[in-house]
Amino acid sequence: MNDFGGVFPSFIGSPEKLKYLNLSGLYFVGVIPPNLGNLSRLLYLDLKSFGTLETDLQWVATLSSLKYLNLEAVNLTKTTSYWLHAVNMLPSLVELHLPSCGLPMLPLTLPYINFTSLSILDLSGNKFTSTIPPWLFNLTKLENLDFADNSLTRKLPDSLGYLKSLRYLELSDNSLEGSIPKSIGNLTSLEEFNLEHNQMSGIIPKSLGELSSLVSLDIYGNTWEGAITEAHFAKLGGLREVSIGNYPPNISLVFNVSSNWIPPFKLIYLYIRSWQLGPKFPTWLRNQTELTTVVLRNASISGTIPDWFLQLDLQLDELNFADNQLSGKVPNSLRFSYGSTVDLTSNRYEGPLPLWSSNISLLYLRDNIFSGPIPHNIGQVMPNLTCLDISTNSLSGSIPLFLGNLSQLQFILISNNLLSGEIPHFWNNMPSLGGIDLSNNSLFGTIPISLGSLTSLKFLGLSSNNFSGEVSFLKKCTYLIILDLGDNKFSGPILASIGESMPNLQILSLRSNSFTGSIPLSLCGLSALHILDFSHNNLSGNIPHCIGNLSYLESEFTDEGFYGYLGRFELVSKGRVFVYDYDSMIIYLVTSVDLSDNKLSGEIPMGLTSLINLGTLNFSMNHLTGNIPANIGNLKSIETLDLSLNKLSGSIPQSMVNLTFLNHLNLSYNNLSGKIPTSNQFQTFVDPSIYKGNPDLSGCPLPTGCQDNEEAPQVPSVFVPK
């Protein structure tokens, strides 16, 4: 943790008696000097890199006394074929740390084992795609094995049971399959066992209950099935942390214990998700008096939280009962530690919103049936809130002024309620605010100018209210990623500098307002934009010719990024409303441009046809003229194309037969002429309303000219919205 200007000290390699050398955390750049191999008496070498170091490992072979070697984050890609052979030459090695070294290959064979004293082996964060190699199970002194964050495949072998000295086994974030081998019960020294986020399945063996030294068990994020019984925990008296469950919403794992079962352990951390504990609240929690984290999510629990749970007097860091069928009123007697999290989303809780202690940091109460007003003193009672999510309830009244006291707030999510009134002017007090969702309420009035001062804002959802006025106040919100102002009464021009003011926009919806003027040219500079919805406004002028510059829709698709917000976005496509969760990767696959129901004129820009990732294109209900671009067939990803109710002329381009993903087409009420194409997707478009209102158009499925075709398509009709 010093700074030598990125260069290795020149004295390294000269002191022949040196036994301990720690250069970890230094920002070195370049190649590790091979004269490190001159330190023949070295016992301990730590070169954990914060820079861009690389090496060929040839110098390691001469360090025959070495017991500890740490090359974390040193680039070892040049050693792919021999790295294992190089470290195997160190007979005294006890600890080997090679995490995040870019190693792509884990050799499955090793002619002989030389580093038989190895106690700790850390190969996490590399790029291994093979199985766990058989030679590993000869390292019987191994106490710590870490393969986390690789891509290891296939089953865990029964020979895992040979490693009876293991205390820590970390295999999370791989692609392992199958079940846990029954031989796991042989590892009676095991203290930590982590299989989180793999592709494992099947029945969890009862031999897991033989791990008498186990302290931490994490097997969440797989697809387990069958039942877990008391036998699975028979000898786990020292267990303190448990994380078990499947990827939601799959519940194929059942907890089958007697109602009077008393666990042999005292947990401090309990994480259960998508595992059937219910229908009753688990009575075995009665003796778990040391819990600080309780997560029972999607566990099929119904009824109310029992009084005895409240009487445990737990000091909680996190309480999460989300996605169950719990009902009644939420008790106010729970105690929480500073910075704690409460998540009771997606239940049936009713009554007024509960107010707990000032220690709560994250409060999630969405998707319940809470009613009444937001407590006016919420900003005083819980001043340390960083996230407030009370969306999708039945809350009424206005937004309380004291909400402005929550100066640490990062997310305020109160959508889908019955709130009314105007937005208060308190936003200057919330400099860290990154997300606001007030959508689907009955709020009205203009937007406070102070809201536009939130320079950290990334998400703003105000849709489906009665807001009015102009939106130029947003020009300072330069970090906005999602802007949804749809279904309001906003008016005036779209911000002319939107492309420069909000260069990071990925989703932009202004649908169903009263915006006027032309589409600003700066819009074409939004390189990350993949959903654009200006439909149902009063926009006029031409569609910008530079629209083909929207590079996200033009270049090869990537799915990088994460919105970090748990709300929902509504998109109209194929005549229906689709609802997408922002925390789902599906939203990244949605690409749409909707300019329908405006007063746009001129021709469809030729540049539009370069948007090869575009999935939905809707220009209907405008005054567009000219021909459909001849190379529109370049839109290889298009699924929905609606150009109806315009003044387009000419023929349907033959290139459209190349749109093999197209399943919704509407060209009705234009001035198109000539023959309708008959190959590929056009054989499925047999509903005449697709082409209705084009008098000079002929061919099937229209009656005019259909009889001239050799064979009319016989495919069931497809519904096409008007």
XYZ file of C-alpha atoms in Angstrom:
722
model
C 0.000 0.000 0.000
C 2.710 2.468 -1.036
C 3.460 4.339 -4.234
C 6.728 3.660 -6.037
C 5.614 5.396 -9.211
C 4.435 2.189 -10.840
C 7.970 0.736 -11.126
C 9.412 -2.189 -9.179
C 12.136 -1.099 -6.696
C 15.541 -1.805 -8.204
C 16.934 -3.416 -5.023
C 14.558 -6.347 -5.275
C 16.481 -9.496 -6.058
C 19.729 -8.665 -4.279
C 19.260 -9.572 -0.561
C 19.845 -13.329 -0.694
C 18.792 -13.895 2.935
C 15.354 -12.275 2.503
C 12.555 -14.518 3.787
C 9.517 -12.225 3.752
C 8.530 -9.835 0.953
C 5.164 -8.072 0.831
C 4.578 -5.668 -2.078
C 0.800 -6.074 -2.123
C -1.481 -3.201 -3.033
C 1.141 -1.313 -5.025
C 0.209 0.128 -8.384
C 2.924 -1.574 -10.418
C 2.767 -1.592 -14.209
C 4.532 -3.965 -16.554
C 6.353 -7.272 -16.069
C 7.396 -8.743 -12.719
C 11.238 -8.759 -12.831
C 12.549 -12.347 -13.169
C 15.381 -11.622 -10.727
C 12.841 -12.243 -7.964
C 13.881 -15.841 -8.559
C 17.247 -15.025 -6.924
C 15.534 -14.846 -3.516
C 16.127 -18.533 -2.942
C 15.395 -18.401 0.811
C 12.091 -16.615 0.414
C 9.239 -18.110 2.441
C 6.535 -15.503 1.879
C 5.839 -13.514 -1.317
C 2.789 -11.275 -1.764
C 2.482 -9.359 -5.067
C -1.275 -8.779 -4.978
C -1.700 -6.238 -7.759
C -3.653 -3.002 -7.966
C -2.002 -2.187 -11.296
C -1.453 -4.026 -14.573
C 1.237 -6.530 -13.690
C 2.000 -9.622 -15.744
C 4.502 -12.459 -15.548
C 5.518 -15.730 -17.177
C 6.125 -17.505 -13.809
C 9.479 -18.925 -15.025
C 11.289 -17.390 -12.032
C 9.042 -19.158 -9.504
C 10.711 -22.562 -9.909
C 13.875 -21.482 -8.016
C 11.914 -20.426 -4.913
C 11.921 -23.966 -3.532
C 11.429 -22.827 0.086
C 8.353 -20.737 -0.653
C 5.391 -21.431 1.635
C 3.103 -18.510 0.707
C 2.508 -17.107 -2.793
C -0.098 -14.459 -3.634
C -0.328 -13.157 -7.214
C -3.918 -11.895 -7.046
C -4.937 -9.895 -10.157
C -1.549 -10.420 -11.823
C -2.091 -11.233 -15.505
C -1.135 -14.877 -16.037
C -2.735 -15.403 -19.448
C 0.683 -16.124 -21.010
C 1.112 -19.090 -18.659
C -2.078 -20.901 -19.717
C -0.371 -24.163 -20.684
C 2.082 -24.453 -17.786
C 0.994 -22.361 -14.769
C -0.022 -25.441 -12.784
C 3.277 -27.186 -13.553
C 5.182 -24.081 -12.420
C 3.541 -23.838 -8.987
C 3.651 -27.627 -8.567
C 7.469 -27.281 -8.494
C 7.207 -25.685 -5.026
C 7.298 -28.620 -2.557
C 6.953 -26.447 0.571
C 3.984 -24.422 -0.654
C 1.208 -24.126 1.934
C -0.846 -21.212 0.568
C -1.435 -20.427 -3.123
C -3.541 -17.394 -4.041
C -4.132 -16.867 -7.792
C -7.570 -15.166 -7.910
C -8.554 -12.946 -10.846
C -5.458 -13.786 -12.861
C -7.255 -14.321 -16.180
C -6.436 -18.037 -16.251
C -8.640 -19.705 -18.905
C -7.664 -23.338 -18.398
C -7.632 -25.651 -15.386
C -5.647 -28.771 -16.363
C -7.518 -31.985 -15.605
C -4.362 -34.070 -15.235
C -1.135 -33.633 -13.291
C 1.518 -36.365 -13.709
C 2.634 -36.099 -10.083
C 1.702 -34.053 -7.032
C 4.635 -32.098 -5.613
C 2.856 -29.446 -3.521
C 1.344 -32.001 -1.162
C 1.548 -29.603 1.811
C -0.966 -27.223 0.201
C -3.493 -26.033 2.782
C -5.085 -23.036 1.028
C -5.874 -22.902 -2.705
C -7.621 -19.799 -4.056
C -8.339 -19.847 -7.806
C -11.482 -17.707 -7.705
C -12.434 -15.164 -10.348
C -10.693 -16.840 -13.277
C -12.189 -18.242 -16.482
C -12.201 -21.971 -15.891
C -14.861 -23.870 -17.846
C -13.912 -27.469 -17.052
C -14.923 -29.850 -14.294
C -13.142 -29.935 -10.945
C -9.949 -31.896 -11.768
C -9.373 -35.349 -10.206
C -5.805 -34.540 -9.031
C -7.268 -32.032 -6.585
C -8.663 -34.773 -4.365
C -5.143 -35.993 -3.588
C -4.450 -32.785 -1.653
C -5.631 -34.287 1.608
C -4.187 -31.452 3.742
C -6.340 -28.883 1.956
C -8.304 -26.731 4.424
C -9.483 -23.872 2.206
C -10.597 -24.351 -1.418
C -11.976 -21.387 -3.373
C -13.210 -21.746 -6.972
C -15.860 -18.994 -6.750
C -16.777 -16.904 -9.778
C -15.585 -19.213 -12.529
C -17.620 -21.315 -14.986
C -16.944 -24.801 -13.643
C -19.364 -27.398 -15.032
C -20.815 -30.870 -14.418
C -21.390 -32.635 -11.116
C -19.483 -32.498 -7.869
C -17.756 -35.920 -7.695
C -18.084 -38.320 -4.777
C -14.313 -38.021 -4.318
C -14.991 -34.614 -2.751
C -15.412 -36.630 0.437
C -11.661 -37.435 0.433
C -10.819 -33.845 1.456
C -11.534 -34.501 5.132
C -9.390 -31.585 6.309
C -11.508 -29.011 4.456
C -12.795 -26.157 6.601
C -13.848 -23.707 3.854
C -15.350 -24.764 0.515
C -16.308 -21.891 -1.782
C -17.872 -22.883 -5.135
C -20.384 -20.061 -5.672
C -21.132 -18.437 -9.035
C -20.230 -21.312 -11.317
C -22.248 -23.605 -13.615
C -22.105 -26.766 -11.543
C -24.921 -29.276 -12.104
C -26.480 -32.240 -10.356
C -26.966 -32.651 -6.641
C -24.659 -32.508 -3.641
C -22.822 -35.864 -3.322
C -23.690 -37.968 -0.274
C -19.975 -38.068 0.571
C -20.301 -34.455 1.734
C -21.032 -35.938 5.164
C -17.367 -37.032 5.440
C -16.211 -33.395 5.689
C -16.805 -33.132 9.412
C -14.259 -30.285 9.740
C -16.135 -28.102 7.229
C -17.093 -24.709 8.679
C -18.227 -22.807 5.559
C -19.958 -24.369 2.546
C -21.034 -22.121 -0.348
C -22.740 -23.342 -3.542
C -24.713 -20.167 -4.196
C -25.721 -19.334 -7.788
C -25.010 -22.520 -9.696
C -27.228 -24.778 -11.798
C -27.496 -27.557 -9.259
C -30.703 -29.510 -8.715
C -32.124 -32.626 -7.171
C -32.576 -33.690 -3.561
C -30.333 -32.303 -0.827
C -28.745 -35.340 0.902
C -29.403 -35.970 4.585
C -25.670 -36.529 5.038
C -25.442 -32.731 5.120
C -26.587 -33.134 8.718
C -23.264 -34.852 9.568
C -21.265 -31.615 9.173
C -20.874 -31.085 12.886
C -18.427 -28.172 12.509
C -20.554 -26.224 10.028
C -21.041 -22.534 10.829
C -22.187 -21.115 7.471
C -24.320 -22.883 4.829
C -25.167 -21.093 1.571
C -26.803 -23.141 -1.191
C -29.242 -20.494 -2.470
C -29.785 -19.833 -6.166
C -30.164 -23.356 -7.535
C -33.207 -25.513 -8.299
C -33.402 -27.914 -5.384
C -36.389 -30.196 -4.942
C -37.820 -32.622 -2.422
C -37.978 -32.087 1.323
C -35.616 -30.815 3.984
C -36.189 -32.526 7.312
C -34.872 -32.426 10.854
C -32.266 -35.022 9.824
C -30.594 -32.432 7.576
C -29.741 -30.409 10.690
C -29.189 -33.249 13.176
C -25.590 -32.447 14.156
C -25.378 -28.803 13.066
C -25.265 -27.390 16.572
C -22.756 -24.672 15.639
C -24.679 -23.370 12.625
C -24.962 -19.561 12.614
C -25.719 -18.580 9.019
C -28.140 -20.288 6.593
C -29.029 -19.308 3.036
C -31.207 -21.842 1.186
C -33.663 -21.614 -1.674
C -34.316 -21.643 -5.378
C -34.358 -19.014 -8.071
C -37.798 -17.353 -7.832
C -40.565 -18.069 -8.417
C -39.797 -21.810 -8.484
C -40.896 -23.496 -5.229
C -39.993 -27.179 -5.457
C -38.370 -27.455 -2.033
C -40.465 -28.169 1.068
C -39.511 -27.773 4.729
C -40.912 -30.795 6.524
C -40.379 -30.668 10.299
C -42.694 -31.267 13.228
C -44.475 -28.311 14.806
C -42.603 -28.824 18.094
C -39.124 -29.180 16.549
C -36.411 -27.312 18.440
C -33.373 -26.696 16.219
C -29.959 -27.589 17.695
C -28.513 -24.281 16.452
C -28.826 -20.561 17.219
C -28.801 -18.570 13.978
C -27.805 -14.960 13.512
C -28.449 -14.932 9.727
C -31.402 -16.658 8.041
C -32.093 -16.250 4.297
C -34.903 -18.388 2.854
C -36.296 -17.685 -0.629
C -38.640 -19.694 -2.842
C -38.819 -22.536 -0.331
C -42.145 -23.699 1.105
C -42.091 -23.062 4.842
C -45.824 -22.352 5.174
C -48.681 -22.169 5.259
C -48.190 -21.362 8.944
C -45.528 -19.023 10.291
C -42.570 -21.332 11.203
C -42.822 -22.131 14.915
C -39.222 -23.408 15.079
C -38.121 -19.762 15.083
C -39.311 -19.511 18.710
C -35.864 -20.323 20.111
C -33.879 -18.287 17.541
C -33.277 -15.395 19.901
C -29.997 -14.180 18.350
C -31.215 -13.450 14.815
C -30.144 -10.165 13.245
C -31.202 -10.976 9.649
C -34.516 -12.712 8.890
C -35.431 -13.212 5.220
C -38.416 -15.496 4.536
C -39.247 -14.447 0.986
C -41.687 -16.271 -1.286
C -42.059 -18.980 1.360
C -45.846 -19.606 1.051
C -46.525 -18.206 4.530
C -49.988 -16.865 5.315
C -51.778 -15.456 8.340
C -50.338 -12.845 10.667
C -46.966 -12.399 12.344
C -47.453 -14.196 15.709
C -47.039 -12.389 19.013
C -44.301 -14.760 20.146
C -42.090 -13.586 17.255
C -42.452 -10.013 18.456
C -41.596 -11.093 21.993
C -38.223 -12.483 20.868
C -37.047 -8.871 21.174
C -34.677 -9.236 18.217
C -32.322 -6.402 17.268
C -32.718 -6.682 13.483
C -30.460 -5.514 10.662
C -32.864 -6.850 8.042
C -36.448 -8.089 8.091
C -37.793 -9.424 4.785
C -41.158 -11.211 4.514
C -41.789 -10.204 0.889
C -43.864 -12.231 -1.590
C -45.990 -14.168 0.918
C -49.659 -13.963 1.883
C -49.234 -12.330 5.286
C -52.119 -10.102 6.335
C -53.413 -7.888 9.096
C -51.681 -4.832 10.466
C -47.931 -4.508 10.751
C -46.792 -4.404 14.397
C -44.910 -1.314 15.546
C -43.007 -3.112 18.320
C -40.140 -4.493 16.217
C -36.624 -3.257 17.065
C -33.992 -2.478 14.448
C -30.262 -1.773 14.360
C -28.832 1.325 12.733
C -28.905 1.146 8.926
C -31.356 -1.761 8.853
C -33.634 -2.948 6.027
C -37.355 -3.799 6.178
C -39.026 -5.516 3.202
C -42.681 -6.588 3.498
C -43.553 -6.220 -0.188
C -46.210 -8.283 -1.976
C -48.315 -9.364 0.995
C -51.794 -8.377 2.156
C -50.976 -5.979 4.951
C -53.597 -3.348 5.588
C -54.265 -0.343 7.755
C -52.029 2.706 8.150
C -48.349 2.715 7.269
C -46.243 1.596 10.234
C -43.626 3.933 11.713
C -40.601 2.209 13.228
C -37.364 3.481 14.737
C -34.958 6.007 13.310
C -32.437 3.216 12.644
C -34.152 1.951 9.483
C -32.316 2.767 6.277
C -34.230 0.787 3.611
C -38.038 0.461 3.828
C -39.916 -1.630 1.238
C -43.691 -1.904 1.755
C -44.891 -2.013 -1.861
C -47.627 -4.307 -3.206
C -49.812 -4.411 -0.090
C -53.150 -2.773 0.745
C -51.994 -0.085 3.173
C -54.476 2.800 3.239
C -54.835 6.279 4.648
C -52.309 9.108 4.315
C -48.525 8.920 4.351
C -47.690 9.790 7.991
C -46.965 13.511 8.109
C -44.074 12.971 10.548
C -42.320 10.199 8.613
C -39.363 12.496 7.958
C -38.942 13.059 11.695
C -39.482 9.490 12.934
C -37.241 7.792 10.321
C -34.724 10.486 9.295
C -32.070 7.972 8.177
C -34.079 6.460 5.332
C -32.129 6.107 2.091
C -34.856 4.199 0.226
C -38.623 4.532 0.700
C -40.751 2.212 -1.432
C -44.470 2.360 -0.575
C -45.732 1.942 -4.131
C -48.779 -0.099 -5.175
C -50.935 0.376 -2.090
C -54.110 2.393 -1.453
C -52.515 5.428 0.173
C -54.406 8.692 -0.191
C -54.020 12.355 0.642
C -51.110 14.557 -0.356
C -47.341 14.124 -0.235
C -46.370 15.365 3.259
C -44.069 18.348 3.483
C -41.967 16.658 6.177
C -40.857 14.093 3.610
C -38.357 16.795 2.698
C -36.547 16.116 5.990
C -35.213 12.850 4.565
C -31.947 14.432 3.452
C -30.202 11.056 2.916
C -32.913 9.690 0.639
C -31.707 8.072 -2.599
C -34.987 6.538 -3.828
C -38.561 7.713 -3.225
C -41.046 5.325 -4.818
C -44.737 6.050 -4.179
C -46.310 5.068 -7.502
C -49.662 3.290 -7.945
C -51.531 4.841 -5.038
C -54.441 7.274 -4.658
C -52.369 10.363 -3.841
C -53.580 13.801 -4.913
C -52.505 17.432 -4.702
C -49.351 19.123 -5.947
C -45.707 18.109 -5.551
C -44.156 20.005 -2.603
C -41.124 22.269 -3.066
C -38.627 20.392 -0.890
C -36.236 18.771 -3.378
C -33.283 21.048 -2.637
C -32.889 19.162 0.657
C -32.201 15.812 -1.069
C -28.867 16.101 -2.918
C -28.341 12.304 -3.157
C -31.702 11.478 -4.700
C -31.228 9.096 -7.636
C -34.750 7.821 -8.285
C -38.251 9.311 -8.079
C -41.410 7.438 -9.051
C -44.728 9.227 -8.514
C -46.507 7.575 -11.435
C -50.117 6.327 -11.435
C -51.592 8.697 -8.869
C -53.904 11.720 -9.141
C -51.257 14.391 -8.632
C -51.581 17.655 -10.551
C -50.024 21.053 -11.126
C -46.636 22.044 -12.466
C -43.368 20.389 -11.500
C -41.325 22.374 -8.929
C -38.183 23.944 -10.367
C -36.268 22.547 -7.367
C -36.826 19.023 -8.706
C -34.724 19.983 -11.710
C -31.796 20.764 -9.392
C -31.272 17.080 -8.544
C -27.995 16.528 -10.363
C -27.729 12.887 -9.171
C -31.149 11.916 -10.541
C -31.094 8.822 -12.776
C -34.764 7.843 -12.824
C -37.824 10.085 -12.971
C -41.278 8.542 -13.346
C -44.243 10.937 -13.340
C -46.535 9.096 -15.758
C -50.317 8.721 -15.434
C -51.058 11.818 -13.372
C -52.478 15.227 -14.291
C -49.271 17.265 -14.364
C -49.156 20.266 -16.684
C -46.774 22.976 -17.854
C -43.430 22.734 -19.647
C -40.466 20.498 -18.821
C -37.477 22.761 -19.455
C -36.686 22.514 -15.725
C -35.002 19.153 -16.354
C -32.015 20.531 -18.262
C -29.735 20.165 -15.198
C -30.543 16.462 -14.709
C -27.579 15.326 -16.776
C -27.395 11.798 -15.326
C -30.961 10.772 -16.182
C -31.198 7.243 -17.559
C -34.981 6.813 -17.516
C -37.482 9.639 -18.053
C -41.163 8.689 -18.128
C -43.610 11.613 -18.314
C -46.350 9.787 -20.251
C -50.101 10.214 -19.782
C -50.159 13.748 -18.369
C -51.024 17.221 -19.663
C -47.525 18.561 -20.301
C -47.339 21.064 -23.143
C -44.928 23.263 -25.047
C -41.870 22.131 -26.995
C -39.640 19.195 -26.164
C -36.396 20.443 -24.614
C -34.269 21.404 -27.641
C -31.020 20.438 -25.943
C -32.284 17.074 -24.671
C -29.442 15.187 -26.366
C -26.793 17.371 -24.729
C -28.563 17.898 -21.392
C -29.349 14.202 -20.805
C -26.740 12.250 -22.788
C -27.221 9.035 -20.782
C -30.928 8.500 -21.509
C -31.867 4.901 -22.256
C -35.651 5.137 -21.949
C -37.571 8.289 -22.915
C -41.382 8.324 -22.834
C -43.445 11.484 -23.362
C -46.493 9.661 -24.710
C -50.057 11.001 -24.359
C -49.353 14.635 -23.562
C -49.794 17.881 -25.509
C -46.213 18.568 -26.613
C -45.917 20.771 -29.707
C -43.202 21.812 -32.129
C -40.698 19.600 -33.874
C -38.590 16.685 -32.693
C -35.240 18.212 -31.639
C -32.200 17.202 -33.676
C -30.167 16.761 -30.489
C -32.209 13.611 -29.816
C -30.002 11.804 -32.339
C -27.044 12.160 -29.971
C -28.556 9.791 -27.382
C -26.231 6.870 -28.050
C -27.717 4.634 -25.304
C -31.393 5.206 -26.132
C -33.360 2.031 -26.873
C -36.961 3.001 -26.049
C -38.356 6.245 -27.516
C -42.077 7.013 -27.184
C -43.454 10.389 -28.357
C -46.844 8.979 -29.385
C -50.167 10.800 -28.924
C -48.915 14.393 -28.883
C -49.154 17.356 -31.271
C -45.651 17.225 -32.717
C -45.162 18.497 -36.260
C -42.437 18.851 -38.879
C -40.220 16.139 -40.316
C -38.767 13.109 -38.584
C -35.056 13.996 -38.133
C -32.897 12.416 -40.837
C -30.258 11.700 -38.190
C -32.526 9.235 -36.376
C -30.374 6.494 -37.865
C -27.552 7.697 -35.581
C -29.114 6.126 -32.466
C -26.122 3.835 -32.053
C -27.669 1.482 -29.473
C -30.267 0.551 -32.079
C -27.725 0.561 -34.881
C -24.756 -1.447 -33.590
C -24.646 -5.050 -32.467
C -26.729 -5.468 -29.326
C -25.184 -5.797 -25.859
C -27.036 -6.263 -22.586
C -24.671 -4.401 -20.279
C -26.040 -2.262 -17.503
C -28.552 -2.458 -14.719
C -31.145 0.091 -13.799
C -31.061 -0.741 -10.102
C -34.731 0.129 -9.669
C -37.611 -2.221 -8.856
C -40.476 -0.366 -10.575
C -42.337 -1.083 -13.794
C -42.503 0.472 -17.247
C -45.495 0.326 -19.599
C -44.930 0.057 -23.343
C -47.601 -0.116 -26.050
C -46.751 -2.581 -28.800
C -48.853 -4.763 -31.114
C -51.934 -2.904 -29.944
C -51.456 -4.045 -26.331
C -49.871 -2.646 -23.173
C -46.803 -4.595 -22.040
C -45.476 -4.131 -18.508
C -41.760 -4.637 -17.857
C -39.912 -4.725 -14.540
C -36.880 -2.478 -14.423
C -34.943 -5.071 -12.407
C -35.380 -7.668 -15.167
C -32.869 -8.141 -17.960
C -35.816 -8.371 -20.386
C -36.111 -4.589 -20.456
C -32.666 -4.434 -22.106
C -33.935 -6.554 -24.975
C -36.822 -4.166 -25.709
C -36.096 -1.707 -28.499
C -38.857 0.579 -29.708
C -39.488 3.859 -31.556
C -43.098 5.089 -31.373
C -44.006 8.444 -32.941
C -47.633 7.562 -33.688
C -50.628 9.912 -33.501
C -48.856 13.211 -34.112
C -48.815 15.666 -37.029
C -45.461 14.666 -38.484
C -44.961 15.161 -42.222
C -42.372 14.547 -44.908
C -40.779 11.245 -45.848
C -39.571 8.361 -43.715
C -35.807 8.996 -43.301
C -33.588 6.572 -45.187
C -31.199 6.458 -42.207
C -33.860 4.745 -40.163
C -33.142 1.474 -41.952
C -29.718 1.216 -40.266
C -31.332 0.535 -36.864
C -30.720 -3.206 -37.027
C -31.619 -3.797 -33.351
C -35.012 -2.093 -33.569
C -37.887 -4.363 -32.508
C -40.924 -2.030 -32.729
C -41.489 0.849 -35.156
C -44.763 2.779 -35.084
C -45.236 5.866 -37.289
C -49.007 5.460 -37.657
C -51.558 8.300 -37.592
C -49.328 11.031 -39.015
C -49.087 12.849 -42.383
C -46.046 11.047 -43.797
C -45.630 10.991 -47.569
C -43.340 9.396 -50.134
C -42.315 5.775 -50.451
C -41.529 3.198 -47.801
C -37.671 3.049 -47.887
C -36.578 0.377 -50.369
C -34.020 -1.127 -47.946
C -36.396 -1.348 -44.977
C -35.589 -5.058 -45.077
C -32.343 -4.175 -43.241
C -34.348 -3.940 -39.989
C -33.552 -7.578 -39.291
C -34.828 -7.513 -35.680
C -38.170 -5.823 -36.339
C -41.213 -7.601 -34.908
C -43.816 -4.838 -35.084
C -44.180 -2.384 -37.969
C -47.119 0.031 -38.095
C -47.197 2.687 -40.825
C -50.987 2.925 -41.075
C -53.050 6.092 -41.478
C -50.485 8.133 -43.384
C -50.157 9.243 -47.022
C -47.437 6.836 -48.117
C -47.324 5.881 -51.787
C -45.514 3.490 -54.107
C -45.215 -0.255 -53.710
C -44.471 -2.412 -50.713
C -40.685 -2.912 -50.950
C -39.674 -6.423 -51.897
C -36.935 -6.292 -49.218
C -39.647 -6.612 -46.554
C -39.782 -10.357 -47.192
C -36.406 -10.468 -45.372
C -38.055 -9.363 -42.093
C -38.247 -12.894 -40.757
C -39.098 -11.812 -37.169
C -41.992 -9.612 -38.258
C -45.243 -10.809 -36.694
C -47.343 -7.632 -36.538
C -47.817 -5.490 -39.640
C -50.226 -2.651 -40.402
C -50.022 -0.703 -43.666
C -53.703 0.250 -43.863
C -55.081 3.603 -45.047
C -52.248 4.890 -47.200
C -51.872 5.321 -50.977
C -49.821 2.187 -51.597
C -50.046 0.427 -54.961
C -48.857 -2.697 -56.751
C -48.701 -6.314 -55.670
C -48.466 -7.492 -52.065
C -45.347 -9.700 -51.580
C -46.168 -13.370 -51.075
C -43.057 -15.088 -49.639
C -41.732 -15.665 -46.087
C -43.606 -13.740 -43.398
C -46.142 -12.340 -45.857
C -47.662 -15.797 -46.118
C -48.845 -15.371 -42.512
C -50.380 -11.886 -42.985
C -53.769 -13.102 -44.189
C -55.987 -10.513 -42.463
C -57.208 -8.072 -45.173
C -57.375 -5.214 -42.625
C -53.555 -5.077 -42.714
C -53.799 -3.539 -46.208
C -57.270 -1.957 -46.069
C -57.680 1.572 -47.431
C -55.074 1.291 -50.221
C -57.287 1.254 -53.364
C -54.431 0.513 -55.777
C -52.983 -2.369 -53.785
C -53.673 -5.905 -55.013
C -52.907 -9.504 -54.239
C -53.842 -11.843 -51.391
C -55.386 -11.455 -48.900
C -57.195 -8.601 -50.713
C -59.862 -9.798 -53.150
C -58.343 -7.747 -55.980
C -55.706 -9.780 -57.824
C -55.695 -12.672 -55.347
C -57.055 -15.092 -57.927
C -54.031 -14.384 -60.139
C -51.674 -16.045 -57.627
C -50.906 -19.723 -58.101
C -51.731 -20.529 -54.508
C -53.365 -18.281 -51.948
C -51.968 -18.643 -48.420
C -54.134 -20.689 -46.071
C -53.033 -19.516 -42.616
C -55.314 -18.669 -39.689
C -55.971 -14.962 -39.459
C -53.827 -12.803 -37.190
C -55.433 -10.085 -35.083
C -54.227 -6.641 -36.111
C -55.327 -3.712 -33.905
C -56.844 -0.774 -35.679
